[in-house]
CSV table of C-alpha atoms in Angstrom, one decimal:
chain,number,residue,atom,x,y,z
P,651,MET,CA,29.2,-134.7,146.3
P,652,LYS,CA,29.6,-131.6,148.2
P,653,ALA,CA,27.9,-128.0,146.7
P,654,PHE,CA,30.8,-125.2,147.7
P,655,ASN,CA,34.5,-125.3,149.1
P,656,GLU,CA,33.0,-125.8,152.9
P,657,LYS,CA,36.6,-124.4,153.6
P,658,LEU,CA,36.6,-121.7,152.9
P,659,ALA,CA,33.8,-120.3,153.3
P,660,LYS,CA,35.6,-120.2,156.5
P,661,TRP,CA,38.7,-119.2,155.7
P,662,ILE,CA,37.1,-116.0,153.4
P,663,ASN,CA,36.8,-113.2,156.3
P,664,ALA,CA,39.1,-116.1,158.7
P,665,THR,CA,42.7,-114.0,160.1
P,666,PRO,CA,44.4,-117.0,158.9
P,667,SER,CA,47.1,-118.6,161.4
P,668,THR,CA,50.5,-118.5,161.0
P,669,ASP,CA,50.8,-122.1,162.5
P,670,ALA,CA,51.3,-124.7,158.9
P,671,GLY,CA,47.9,-127.0,159.5
P,672,ILE,CA,45.7,-125.1,160.9
P,673,ASN,CA,42.5,-122.8,159.5
P,674,ASN,CA,44.3,-123.6,156.1
P,675,ILE,CA,41.7,-124.2,152.9
P,676,GLN,CA,44.2,-127.0,152.6
P,677,VAL,CA,45.7,-129.2,155.1
P,678,PRO,CA,49.1,-130.9,153.5
P,679,GLY,CA,48.0,-134.4,153.5
P,680,GLN,CA,44.3,-134.8,153.4
P,681,VAL,CA,43.7,-132.6,150.4
P,682,GLU,CA,40.4,-133.3,149.3
P,683,HIS,CA,39.5,-132.5,146.1
P,684,LEU,CA,36.5,-130.6,145.0
P,685,VAL,CA,34.8,-130.1,142.0
P,686,TRP,CA,33.9,-126.7,142.6
P,687,GLN,CA,37.3,-126.0,144.8
P,688,ASN,CA,36.9,-122.1,144.6
P,689,ARG,CA,32.7,-121.8,145.6
P,690,SER,CA,32.2,-120.4,149.2
P,691,ARG,CA,28.6,-121.1,148.8
P,692,ALA,CA,26.5,-122.7,146.1
P,693,PRO,CA,25.1,-120.4,143.2
P,694,SER,CA,22.3,-118.8,144.5
P,695,GLN,CA,18.5,-119.3,142.0
P,696,TYR,CA,19.5,-115.8,140.4
P,697,GLU,CA,23.2,-117.7,139.2
P,698,LEU,CA,21.7,-120.5,138.2
P,699,ASP,CA,19.2,-118.6,136.1
P,700,PHE,CA,22.3,-116.2,134.9
P,701,VAL,CA,23.1,-119.6,134.3
P,702,GLN,CA,20.5,-121.2,131.5
P,703,HIS,CA,19.8,-117.7,129.9
P,704,LEU,CA,23.7,-118.0,128.9
P,705,ILE,CA,23.3,-121.0,127.6
P,706,GLN,CA,20.1,-120.4,125.2
P,707,ALA,CA,21.6,-117.5,124.2
P,708,PHE,CA,25.4,-119.1,123.2
P,709,ASN,CA,23.7,-121.8,121.2
P,710,ASN,CA,22.1,-119.2,119.5
P,711,ASP,CA,24.8,-118.1,118.0
P,712,VAL,CA,25.8,-114.9,119.9
P,713,THR,CA,29.1,-114.7,120.4
P,714,GLU,CA,29.0,-111.0,120.8
P,715,LEU,CA,29.0,-108.4,124.1
P,716,ASP,CA,26.1,-106.6,122.9
P,717,ALA,CA,24.8,-109.5,121.0
P,718,LEU,CA,24.4,-111.2,124.5
P,719,THR,CA,23.0,-108.0,126.5
P,720,ASP,CA,20.1,-108.0,124.2
P,721,ALA,CA,20.1,-111.6,123.9
P,722,LEU,CA,19.5,-112.0,127.5
P,723,ASN,CA,16.9,-108.8,127.5
P,724,GLN,CA,15.0,-110.3,125.4
P,725,GLN,CA,14.9,-113.0,126.6
P,726,GLY,CA,13.7,-111.4,129.8
P,727,PHE,CA,16.2,-111.9,132.3
P,728,ARG,CA,17.1,-108.4,133.9
P,729,THR,CA,19.8,-108.5,136.5
P,730,VAL,CA,20.0,-108.2,140.1
P,731,ALA,CA,18.4,-105.3,140.8
P,732,GLY,CA,15.5,-105.3,137.5
P,733,GLU,CA,17.6,-103.6,135.5
P,734,VAL,CA,18.0,-104.1,132.1
P,735,TRP,CA,21.5,-105.2,130.8
P,736,THR,CA,24.1,-103.0,129.2
P,737,THR,CA,26.9,-103.7,128.1
P,738,GLU,CA,28.9,-102.3,130.9
P,739,SER,CA,26.1,-104.0,133.4
P,740,PHE,CA,27.7,-107.1,132.2
P,741,SER,CA,30.8,-106.6,132.3
P,742,LYS,CA,30.3,-105.9,136.2
P,743,GLU,CA,28.2,-108.1,136.8
P,744,MET,CA,30.5,-111.3,135.2
P,745,GLN,CA,33.8,-109.2,137.3
P,746,ARG,CA,31.0,-109.5,140.8
P,747,LEU,CA,30.4,-112.5,140.2
P,748,GLY,CA,34.4,-114.0,140.0
P,749,TYR,CA,34.4,-115.1,135.8
């Protein structure tokens, strides 16, 4: 199984063709259903680690944003820039990652 949508990765910065079926993400009648249809690349190690730290926080019944950023900081997980988490940096990171 593919980890990301290879067609999406090629399409993101391309100029779409005006011809039907050419350079489209999906060609009618030839749609390959992917688990990760919205991913243009495989997740980075940072992103995979981020998920694990979020799961750990959620398993400890963390449900509020302030508590979540505190939990990430207590776990020693830092932003991609190496900074401690704030509610603002967490929100910006979720926007950057597309969630």
